[in-house]
PDB file of C-alpha atoms in Angstrom:
ATOM      1  CA  LEU A  27       3.306  -8.421  17.486  1.00 97.00           C
ATOM      2  CA  VAL A  28       0.657  -6.504  19.543  1.00 97.00           C
ATOM      3  CA  TRP A  29      -0.251  -2.849  19.399  1.00 97.00           C
ATOM      4  CA  HIS A  30      -0.541  -1.081  22.752  1.00 97.00           C
ATOM      5  CA  GLN A  31      -2.777   1.816  22.981  1.00 96.00           C
ATOM      6  CA  ILE A  32      -1.039   4.645  24.888  1.00 98.00           C
ATOM      7  CA  THR A  33      -2.743   7.843  25.451  1.00 96.00           C
ATOM      8  CA  SER A  34      -0.768   9.436  28.186  1.00 97.00           C
ATOM      9  CA  GLN A  35       2.587   9.260  30.005  1.00 96.00           C
ATOM     10  CA  ALA A  36       0.878   7.324  32.869  1.00 97.00           C
ATOM     11  CA  ALA A  37      -0.528   4.724  30.488  1.00 97.00           C
ATOM     12  CA  ASN A  38       3.134   3.595  29.996  1.00 98.00           C
ATOM     13  CA  ASN A  39       2.985   2.175  33.564  1.00 97.00           C
ATOM     14  CA  ASN A  40       0.328  -0.383  32.603  1.00 96.00           C
ATOM     15  CA  LEU A  41       2.757  -2.430  30.345  1.00 97.00           C
ATOM     16  CA  LEU A  42       3.525  -5.130  32.846  1.00 96.00           C
ATOM     17  CA  ASN A  43      -0.229  -5.596  33.735  1.00 96.00           C
ATOM     18  CA  ALA A  44      -1.076  -5.658  30.032  1.00 95.00           C
ATOM     19  CA  ILE A  45       1.369  -8.450  29.247  1.00 95.00           C
ATOM     20  CA  SER A  46       0.983 -10.512  32.461  1.00 95.00           C
ATOM     21  CA  ASN A  47      -1.377 -13.050  30.753  1.00 91.00           C
ATOM     22  CA  THR A  48      -0.045 -13.082  27.279  1.00 92.00           C
ATOM     23  CA  LYS A  49       1.798 -15.884  25.725  1.00 93.00           C
ATOM     24  CA  GLY A  50       3.780 -16.115  22.457  1.00 94.00           C
ATOM     25  CA  VAL A  51       4.159 -12.308  22.218  1.00 96.00           C
ATOM     26  CA  ASN A  52       7.736 -11.091  21.161  1.00 97.00           C
ATOM     27  CA  CYS A  53       7.213  -7.629  19.959  1.00 98.00           C
ATOM     28  CA  ILE A  54       4.939  -4.508  21.284  1.00 98.00           C
ATOM     29  CA  SER A  55       4.140  -1.522  19.315  1.00 98.00           C
ATOM     30  CA  PRO A  56       3.198   1.419  21.837  1.00 98.00           C
ATOM     31  CA  THR A  57       1.326   4.322  20.183  1.00 98.00           C
ATOM     32  CA  TRP A  58       3.882   7.104  21.204  1.00 98.00           C
ATOM     33  CA  PHE A  59       4.395   9.456  18.452  1.00 98.00           C
ATOM     34  CA  SER A  60       2.030  11.890  16.606  1.00 98.00           C
ATOM     35  CA  ILE A  61       2.638  14.760  14.199  1.00 98.00           C
ATOM     36  CA  LYS A  62       2.135  17.984  16.046  1.00 97.00           C
ATOM     37  CA  ASP A  63       2.319  20.465  13.277  1.00 98.00           C
ATOM     38  CA  ASN A  64       3.134  21.165   9.587  1.00 98.00           C
ATOM     39  CA  ASN A  65       6.886  21.823  10.434  1.00 98.00           C
ATOM     40  CA  GLY A  66       7.077  18.000  11.601  1.00 98.00           C
ATOM     41  CA  SER A  67       7.244  18.531  15.279  1.00 98.00           C
ATOM     42  CA  LEU A  68       6.158  15.466  17.309  1.00 98.00           C
ATOM     43  CA  TYR A  69       4.046  14.686  20.155  1.00 97.00           C
ATOM     44  CA  SER A  70       5.965  12.083  22.348  1.00 98.00           C
ATOM     45  CA  LEU A  71       4.890   9.858  24.943  1.00 98.00           C
ATOM     46  CA  ALA A  72       8.110   7.606  24.760  1.00 98.00           C
ATOM     47  CA  SER A  73       9.372   5.983  27.934  1.00 98.00           C
ATOM     48  CA  GLU A  74      12.746   4.549  28.730  1.00 98.00           C
ATOM     49  CA  THR A  75      11.340   2.615  31.679  1.00 98.00           C
ATOM     50  CA  TYR A  76       8.648   1.049  29.317  1.00 98.00           C
ATOM     51  CA  VAL A  77      11.549  -0.106  27.046  1.00 98.00           C
ATOM     52  CA  LYS A  78      13.380  -1.551  29.928  1.00 98.00           C
ATOM     53  CA  HIS A  79      10.404  -3.490  31.168  1.00 98.00           C
ATOM     54  CA  ALA A  80       9.665  -4.782  27.682  1.00 98.00           C
ATOM     55  CA  HIS A  81      13.278  -5.942  27.175  1.00 98.00           C
ATOM     56  CA  ASP A  82      13.357  -7.444  30.555  1.00 97.00           C
ATOM     57  CA  ASN A  83      10.261  -9.480  29.373  1.00 97.00           C
ATOM     58  CA  GLY A  84      11.679 -10.681  26.064  1.00 97.00           C
ATOM     59  CA  LEU A  85       9.849  -7.947  24.028  1.00 98.00           C
ATOM     60  CA  GLU A  86      11.147  -5.858  21.091  1.00 98.00           C
ATOM     61  CA  VAL A  87       9.717  -2.319  21.117  1.00 98.00           C
ATOM     62  CA  TRP A  88       8.697  -0.885  17.731  1.00 98.00           C
ATOM     63  CA  ALA A  89       7.551   2.810  18.591  1.00 98.00           C
ATOM     64  CA  LEU A  90       4.347   3.736  16.535  1.00 98.00           C
ATOM     65  CA  ILE A  91       4.169   7.254  14.832  1.00 98.00           C
ATOM     66  CA  ASP A  92       0.774   8.383  13.411  1.00 98.00           C
ATOM     67  CA  ASN A  93      -0.865  11.190  11.560  1.00 98.00           C
ATOM     68  CA  PHE A  94      -4.063  11.387  13.476  1.00 97.00           C
ATOM     69  CA  SER A  95      -3.632  14.844  15.020  1.00 95.00           C
ATOM     70  CA  THR A  96      -5.874  17.479  13.455  1.00 95.00           C
ATOM     71  CA  SER A  97      -3.253  20.214  14.024  1.00 96.00           C
ATOM     72  CA  ALA A  98      -1.198  18.937  11.219  1.00 97.00           C
ATOM     73  CA  ASN A  99      -2.053  18.570   7.353  1.00 98.00           C
ATOM     74  CA  THR A 100      -0.569  15.365   6.069  1.00 98.00           C
ATOM     75  CA  LEU A 101      -0.074  16.610   2.595  1.00 98.00           C
ATOM     76  CA  THR A 102       1.611  19.983   3.782  1.00 98.00           C
ATOM     77  CA  PHE A 103       4.148  18.256   6.014  1.00 98.00           C
ATOM     78  CA  LEU A 104       4.777  15.287   3.662  1.00 98.00           C
ATOM     79  CA  SER A 105       5.383  17.416   0.721  1.00 98.00           C
ATOM     80  CA  ASN A 106       7.985  19.447   2.618  1.00 98.00           C
ATOM     81  CA  ARG A 107      11.538  17.983   2.590  1.00 98.00           C
ATOM     82  CA  GLN A 108      12.531  20.034   5.836  1.00 98.00           C
ATOM     83  CA  ALA A 109       9.429  18.828   7.702  1.00 98.00           C
ATOM     84  CA  ARG A 110      10.041  15.284   6.671  1.00 98.00           C
ATOM     85  CA  THR A 111      13.743  15.624   7.783  1.00 98.00           C
ATOM     86  CA  ASN A 112      12.610  17.098  11.145  1.00 98.00           C
ATOM     87  CA  ILE A 113      10.183  14.178  11.811  1.00 98.00           C
ATOM     88  CA  ILE A 114      13.053  11.637  11.056  1.00 98.00           C
ATOM     89  CA  GLN A 115      15.647  13.406  13.166  1.00 98.00           C
ATOM     90  CA  GLN A 116      13.297  13.514  16.169  1.00 98.00           C
ATOM     91  CA  LEU A 117      12.536   9.903  15.906  1.00 98.00           C
ATOM     92  CA  MET A 118      16.143   8.899  15.684  1.00 98.00           C
ATOM     93  CA  ALA A 119      17.005  11.170  18.680  1.00 98.00           C
ATOM     94  CA  GLN A 120      14.072   9.518  20.608  1.00 98.00           C
ATOM     95  CA  ALA A 121      15.494   6.005  19.634  1.00 98.00           C
ATOM     96  CA  ASP A 122      18.859   7.014  21.153  1.00 98.00           C
ATOM     97  CA  ALA A 123      17.166   8.469  24.318  1.00 98.00           C
ATOM     98  CA  VAL A 124      14.842   5.546  25.167  1.00 98.00           C
ATOM     99  CA  GLY A 125      16.188   2.581  23.291  1.00 98.00           C
ATOM    100  CA  PHE A 126      13.492   1.242  21.267  1.00 98.00           C
ATOM    101  CA  ASP A 127      14.106  -1.399  18.586  1.00 98.00           C
ATOM    102  CA  GLY A 128      12.024  -0.332  15.601  1.00 98.00           C
ATOM    103  CA  VAL A 129       9.661   2.256  14.244  1.00 98.00           C
ATOM    104  CA  ASN A 130       6.050   1.388  13.152  1.00 99.00           C
ATOM    105  CA  LEU A 131       4.652   3.938  10.606  1.00 98.00           C
ATOM    106  CA  ASP A 132       0.842   4.115  11.104  1.00 98.00           C
ATOM    107  CA  PHE A 133      -0.076   7.046   8.566  1.00 98.00           C
ATOM    108  CA  GLU A 134      -3.693   6.453   7.628  1.00 96.00           C
ATOM    109  CA  SER A 135      -6.258   7.762   5.056  1.00 96.00           C
ATOM    110  CA  ILE A 136      -3.383   8.641   2.596  1.00 97.00           C
ATOM    111  CA  THR A 137      -5.022  10.154  -0.563  1.00 97.00           C
ATOM    112  CA  GLU A 138      -3.834   9.542  -4.167  1.00 97.00           C
ATOM    113  CA  GLU A 139      -2.382  13.247  -4.046  1.00 98.00           C
ATOM    114  CA  GLN A 140      -0.352  12.525  -0.933  1.00 98.00           C
ATOM    115  CA  ALA A 141       0.861   9.111  -1.948  1.00 97.00           C
ATOM    116  CA  PRO A 142       3.960   9.981  -3.887  1.00 97.00           C
ATOM    117  CA  HIS A 143       5.198  12.255  -0.868  1.00 98.00           C
ATOM    118  CA  TYR A 144       4.338   9.513   1.504  1.00 98.00           C
ATOM    119  CA  VAL A 145       6.473   6.981  -0.486  1.00 98.00           C
ATOM    120  CA  GLN A 146       9.320   9.524  -0.406  1.00 98.00           C
ATOM    121  CA  PHE A 147       9.120   9.950   3.214  1.00 98.00           C
ATOM    122  CA  ILE A 148       9.141   6.088   3.565  1.00 98.00           C
ATOM    123  CA  ARG A 149      12.331   5.967   1.456  1.00 98.00           C
ATOM    124  CA  GLU A 150      14.077   8.617   3.732  1.00 98.00           C
ATOM    125  CA  LEU A 151      12.719   7.067   6.960  1.00 98.00           C
ATOM    126  CA  SER A 152      14.013   3.672   5.732  1.00 98.00           C
ATOM    127  CA  VAL A 153      17.557   4.921   5.325  1.00 98.00           C
ATOM    128  CA  ALA A 154      17.648   6.575   8.813  1.00 98.00           C
ATOM    129  CA  CYS A 155      16.378   3.266  10.392  1.00 98.00           C
ATOM    130  CA  ARG A 156      18.829   1.091   8.549  1.00 98.00           C
ATOM    131  CA  GLN A 157      21.717   3.328   9.790  1.00 98.00           C
ATOM    132  CA  LYS A 158      20.427   3.159  13.273  1.00 98.00           C
ATOM    133  CA  GLY A 159      19.801  -0.492  13.230  1.00 98.00           C
ATOM    134  CA  LEU A 160      16.002  -0.075  13.665  1.00 98.00           C
ATOM    135  CA  VAL A 161      13.343  -2.292  12.303  1.00 98.00           C
ATOM    136  CA  PHE A 162      11.063  -0.484   9.928  1.00 98.00           C
ATOM    137  CA  SER A 163       7.376  -1.570   9.483  1.00 98.00           C
ATOM    138  CA  ILE A 164       4.628   0.229   7.700  1.00 98.00           C
ATOM    139  CA  ASP A 165       0.702  -0.297   8.424  1.00 98.00           C
ATOM    140  CA  VAL A 166      -1.225  -0.273   5.298  1.00 98.00           C
ATOM    141  CA  PRO A 167      -5.062  -1.103   4.503  1.00 97.00           C
ATOM    142  CA  VAL A 168      -5.930  -3.856   2.297  1.00 97.00           C
ATOM    143  CA  PRO A 169      -5.106  -2.827  -1.280  1.00 96.00           C
ATOM    144  CA  THR A 170      -8.809  -2.855  -2.682  1.00 91.00           C
ATOM    145  CA  TYR A 171      -9.354   0.946  -2.555  1.00 89.00           C
ATOM    146  CA  THR A 172      -5.596   1.961  -2.112  1.00 94.00           C
ATOM    147  CA  ALA A 173      -3.673   0.532  -5.023  1.00 92.00           C
ATOM    148  CA  TYR A 174      -2.033   3.976  -5.498  1.00 95.00           C
ATOM    149  CA  TYR A 175      -0.067   3.385  -2.284  1.00 96.00           C
ATOM    150  CA  ASN A 176       3.016   1.888  -4.183  1.00 96.00           C
ATOM    151  CA  ARG A 177       3.393  -1.292  -1.906  1.00 98.00           C
ATOM    152  CA  THR A 178       6.185  -2.356  -4.389  1.00 97.00           C
ATOM    153  CA  GLU A 179       8.350   0.327  -3.204  1.00 97.00           C
ATOM    154  CA  MET A 180       7.262  -0.370   0.459  1.00 98.00           C
ATOM    155  CA  GLY A 181       8.263  -3.926   0.013  1.00 98.00           C
ATOM    156  CA  ILE A 182      11.730  -2.923  -1.259  1.00 98.00           C
ATOM    157  CA  VAL A 183      12.805  -0.373   1.447  1.00 98.00           C
ATOM    158  CA  ALA A 184      10.752  -1.541   4.656  1.00 98.00           C
ATOM    159  CA  ASP A 185      11.422  -4.654   6.734  1.00 98.00           C
ATOM    160  CA  TYR A 186       7.679  -5.485   7.125  1.00 98.00           C
ATOM    161  CA  VAL A 187       4.388  -4.331   5.507  1.00 98.00           C
ATOM    162  CA  ILE A 188       1.558  -4.932   7.948  1.00 98.00           C
ATOM    163  CA  ILE A 189      -1.815  -5.415   6.430  1.00 98.00           C
ATOM    164  CA  MET A 190      -4.672  -3.791   8.562  1.00 97.00           C
ATOM    165  CA  GLY A 191      -6.930  -6.648   7.810  1.00 97.00           C
ATOM    166  CA  TYR A 192     -10.078  -5.225   9.381  1.00 97.00           C
ATOM    167  CA  ASP A 193     -12.536  -2.402   9.283  1.00 95.00           C
ATOM    168  CA  GLU A 194     -14.322  -4.050   6.387  1.00 96.00           C
ATOM    169  CA  HIS A 195     -17.457  -2.784   7.712  1.00 96.00           C
ATOM    170  CA  TYR A 196     -16.892   0.260  10.006  1.00 94.00           C
ATOM    171  CA  GLY A 197     -18.612   2.720  12.321  1.00 92.00           C
ATOM    172  CA  GLY A 198     -20.461   5.323  10.323  1.00 90.00           C
ATOM    173  CA  GLY A 199     -20.812   3.120   7.328  1.00 89.00           C
ATOM    174  CA  ASP A 200     -24.174   2.471   5.877  1.00 90.00           C
ATOM    175  CA  VAL A 201     -24.122  -1.368   5.888  1.00 94.00           C
ATOM    176  CA  ALA A 202     -23.894  -3.773   8.701  1.00 96.00           C
ATOM    177  CA  GLY A 203     -21.353  -6.599   8.433  1.00 97.00           C
ATOM    178  CA  SER A 204     -18.397  -8.213   9.666  1.00 98.00           C
ATOM    179  CA  VAL A 205     -15.210  -6.317  10.727  1.00 98.00           C
ATOM    180  CA  ALA A 206     -13.073  -8.812   8.960  1.00 98.00           C
ATOM    181  CA  SER A 207     -14.838 -11.669   7.010  1.00 98.00           C
ATOM    182  CA  ILE A 208     -12.461 -14.476   5.950  1.00 98.00           C
ATOM    183  CA  ASP A 209     -12.633 -13.441   2.169  1.00 98.00           C
ATOM    184  CA  PHE A 210     -11.744  -9.825   3.080  1.00 98.00           C
ATOM    185  CA  VAL A 211      -8.738 -11.054   4.872  1.00 98.00           C
ATOM    186  CA  ARG A 212      -7.812 -13.544   2.278  1.00 98.00           C
ATOM    187  CA  ASN A 213      -8.065 -11.117  -0.702  1.00 98.00           C
ATOM    188  CA  GLY A 214      -6.020  -8.473   1.267  1.00 98.00           C
ATOM    189  CA  ILE A 215      -3.161 -10.888   1.714  1.00 98.00           C
ATOM    190  CA  ILE A 216      -3.421 -12.094  -1.978  1.00 98.00           C
ATOM    191  CA  ASP A 217      -3.265  -8.511  -3.340  1.00 98.00           C
ATOM    192  CA  THR A 218      -0.601  -7.437  -1.012  1.00 98.00           C
ATOM    193  CA  LEU A 219       1.584 -10.413  -2.059  1.00 98.00           C
ATOM    194  CA  GLU A 220       1.360  -9.193  -5.685  1.00 98.00           C
ATOM    195  CA  GLU A 221       3.624  -6.370  -4.679  1.00 98.00           C
ATOM    196  CA  VAL A 222       5.383  -7.415  -1.458  1.00 98.00           C
ATOM    197  CA  PRO A 223       7.629 -10.548  -0.679  1.00 98.00           C
ATOM    198  CA  ALA A 224       5.777 -12.936   1.580  1.00 98.00           C
ATOM    199  CA  ASN A 225       8.469 -12.994   4.057  1.00 97.00           C
ATOM    200  CA  LYS A 226       7.938  -9.198   4.446  1.00 98.00           C
ATOM    201  CA  VAL A 227       4.136  -9.436   5.131  1.00 98.00           C
ATOM    202  CA  ILE A 228       2.397  -9.371   8.458  1.00 98.00           C
ATOM    203  CA  ASN A 229      -1.190  -9.923   8.605  1.00 97.00           C
ATOM    204  CA  ALA A 230      -2.758  -7.825  11.499  1.00 98.00           C
ATOM    205  CA  ILE A 231      -6.224  -9.251  12.932  1.00 96.00           C
ATOM    206  CA  PRO A 232      -8.857  -7.551  14.945  1.00 96.00           C
ATOM    207  CA  PHE A 233      -9.509  -8.565  18.674  1.00 95.00           C
ATOM    208  CA  TYR A 234     -12.817  -6.467  18.479  1.00 97.00           C
ATOM    209  CA  THR A 235     -16.116  -6.501  16.803  1.00 98.00           C
ATOM    210  CA  ARG A 236     -19.276  -4.442  16.457  1.00 98.00           C
ATOM    211  CA  VAL A 237     -22.704  -4.663  17.706  1.00 98.00           C
ATOM    212  CA  TRP A 238     -24.996  -3.311  14.860  1.00 98.00           C
ATOM    213  CA  ARG A 239     -28.378  -1.995  15.551  1.00 97.00           C
ATOM    214  CA  GLU A 240     -30.841  -1.789  12.565  1.00 96.00           C
ATOM    215  CA  PRO A 241     -34.170   0.008  13.597  1.00 95.00           C
ATOM    216  CA  TYR A 242     -37.283  -1.268  12.208  1.00 93.00           C
ATOM    217  CA  GLY A 243     -38.875   0.991   9.636  1.00 88.00           C
ATOM    218  CA  GLY A 244     -35.506   2.130   8.124  1.00 81.00           C
ATOM    219  CA  GLY A 245     -34.000   4.392  10.800  1.00 85.00           C
ATOM    220  CA  ASN A 246     -30.335   5.014  10.918  1.00 92.00           C
ATOM    221  CA  LEU A 247     -28.007   2.150  11.194  1.00 95.00           C
ATOM    222  CA  THR A 248     -25.705   2.554  14.526  1.00 96.00           C
ATOM    223  CA  SER A 249     -22.855   0.281  15.863  1.00 97.00           C
ATOM    224  CA  ASP A 250     -20.777   0.107  18.952  1.00 97.00           C
ATOM    225  CA  VAL A 251     -17.309  -1.448  19.286  1.00 97.00           C
ATOM    226  CA  LEU A 252     -17.016  -4.414  21.528  1.00 97.00           C
ATOM    227  CA  GLY A 253     -13.708  -6.219  22.741  1.00 96.00           C
ATOM    228  CA  MET A 254     -13.804  -9.993  22.749  1.00 95.00           C
ATOM    229  CA  ASN A 255     -14.767 -10.368  26.431  1.00 94.00           C
ATOM    230  CA  GLY A 256     -17.290  -7.638  26.135  1.00 96.00           C
ATOM    231  CA  CYS A 257     -18.734  -9.303  23.107  1.00 97.00           C
ATOM    232  CA  SER A 258     -18.921 -12.793  24.935  1.00 96.00           C
ATOM    233  CA  THR A 259     -20.815 -10.951  27.906  1.00 97.00           C
ATOM    234  CA  TYR A 260     -23.208  -9.041  25.759  1.00 97.00           C
ATOM    235  CA  ILE A 261     -24.284 -12.067  23.803  1.00 98.00           C
ATOM    236  CA  ALA A 262     -24.929 -14.060  27.137  1.00 97.00           C
ATOM    237  CA  GLU A 263     -26.743 -11.165  28.744  1.00 97.00           C
ATOM    238  CA  LYS A 264     -28.932 -10.433  25.707  1.00 96.00           C
ATOM    239  CA  GLY A 265     -29.609 -14.278  25.171  1.00 97.00           C
ATOM    240  CA  MET A 266     -28.751 -13.774  21.496  1.00 97.00           C
ATOM    241  CA  ASP A 267     -29.057 -16.642  19.039  1.00 96.00           C
ATOM    242  CA  VAL A 268     -25.624 -17.660  17.597  1.00 97.00           C
ATOM    243  CA  TYR A 269     -24.767 -19.624  14.466  1.00 98.00           C
ATOM    244  CA  TRP A 270     -21.701 -20.437  12.625  1.00 98.00           C
ATOM    245  CA  ASP A 271     -21.529 -18.754   9.005  1.00 98.00           C
ATOM    246  CA  THR A 272     -19.103 -20.440   6.806  1.00 97.00           C
ATOM    247  CA  SER A 273     -19.159 -17.773   4.247  1.00 97.00           C
ATOM    248  CA  VAL A 274     -17.710 -15.114   6.597  1.00 98.00           C
ATOM    249  CA  GLY A 275     -15.630 -17.641   8.780  1.00 98.00           C
ATOM    250  CA  GLN A 276     -17.364 -16.467  12.074  1.00 98.00           C
ATOM    251  CA  ASN A 277     -20.075 -17.080  14.466  1.00 98.00           C
ATOM    252  CA  VAL A 278     -23.036 -14.607  13.936  1.00 98.00           C
ATOM    253  CA  ALA A 279     -25.233 -13.575  16.767  1.00 98.00           C
ATOM    254  CA  SER A 280     -28.641 -11.875  16.383  1.00 97.00           C
ATOM    255  CA  LEU A 281     -31.534 -10.736  18.480  1.00 97.00           C
ATOM    256  CA  GLU A 282     -34.940  -9.208  17.261  1.00 96.00           C
ATOM    257  CA  GLY A 283     -35.242  -6.597  19.973  1.00 94.00           C
ATOM    258  CA  ASP A 284     -38.358  -4.395  20.619  1.00 93.00           C
ATOM    259  CA  ASP A 285     -37.000  -1.486  18.618  1.00 93.00           C
ATOM    260  CA  ALA A 286     -34.280  -2.896  16.262  1.00 96.00           C
ATOM    261  CA  LEU A 287     -32.445  -5.995  14.829  1.00 97.00           C
ATOM    262  CA  TYR A 288     -29.226  -6.419  16.655  1.00 97.00           C
ATOM    263  CA  THR A 289     -26.419  -8.284  15.017  1.00 98.00           C
ATOM    264  CA  ILE A 290     -22.741  -9.251  15.907  1.00 98.00           C
ATOM    265  CA  TRP A 291     -20.319 -10.801  13.512  1.00 98.00           C
ATOM    266  CA  VAL A 292     -18.160 -12.253  16.389  1.00 98.00           C
ATOM    267  CA  GLU A 293     -14.370 -12.422  16.734  1.00 97.00           C
ATOM    268  CA  ASP A 294     -13.547 -15.294  18.911  1.00 97.00           C
ATOM    269  CA  GLU A 295     -11.101 -18.297  19.097  1.00 96.00           C
ATOM    270  CA  GLN A 296     -12.920 -19.855  16.084  1.00 97.00           C
ATOM    271  CA  SER A 297     -12.888 -16.832  13.828  1.00 98.00           C
ATOM    272  CA  ILE A 298      -9.133 -16.024  14.687  1.00 97.00           C
ATOM    273  CA  GLU A 299      -8.286 -19.678  13.970  1.00 97.00           C
ATOM    274  CA  GLU A 300      -9.861 -19.299  10.409  1.00 97.00           C
ATOM    275  CA  LYS A 301      -7.625 -16.126   9.823  1.00 98.00           C
ATOM    276  CA  MET A 302      -4.571 -17.902  11.297  1.00 96.00           C
ATOM    277  CA  LYS A 303      -4.783 -20.731   8.781  1.00 97.00           C
ATOM    278  CA  LEU A 304      -4.302 -18.159   5.986  1.00 97.00           C
ATOM    279  CA  VAL A 305      -0.601 -17.567   7.243  1.00 95.00           C
ATOM    280  CA  PRO A 306       0.761 -20.856   6.324  1.00 96.00           C
ATOM    281  CA  GLU A 307      -1.467 -21.214   3.322  1.00 97.00           C
ATOM    282  CA  TYR A 308       0.256 -18.151   1.713  1.00 96.00           C
TER     283      TYR A 308
END
């Protein structure tokens, strides 16, 4: 399963190019839907042609819906039964129109106050998906700070619970570190399995990292995102020192620059292999 970042209708045309060099992928989740307002209206980038091309290449399409728009208040629309119903009816109509195979629910930053309404929405959406024959998956962070999500109920009504096993250290945070150290990923799996059956758990892994800049003398910590290819190029161009750190399951690259210490906890073939070993282990 891969997510496919879609930000415009035109971006749908990039599917065939995006998958041209991939192997082993059998499912793709385009970021097509977002909540537009508190009545549950949707922004849609769904494409029937995209689905056809995906199916022709042996891929299922699980359409993603998020709550990232600032024009809608998550608590307001989740706590309104009519708004929830409106969202679900639109999704099911879109499934009929373009023929996608599943729904991937990517509501993030759910608060404890929102959580009971969120779970009720999940129940209602799961029923509609079953009636339509759609696969229903839910993206959730590691349980460390979100035990109130009620993953037990998710594990009952959803087909898959997808652990977002990354952003251990994140942009805007005050500590430099790995995006996804091996213990962070392992603990996310262990804690999720306390509530969700193993055959319903998917562990999502990052194909990106961050270069951290720590100014000498205590200035503000900053970071920039790097994809895998960009990370490799950056390390080579800067001549960074690289060593394997068993404690995080990653190569770590560092450079003492003129103005700051630069550090990257690298995501590469070695780090991904360590994360993949957790799948058969658990």
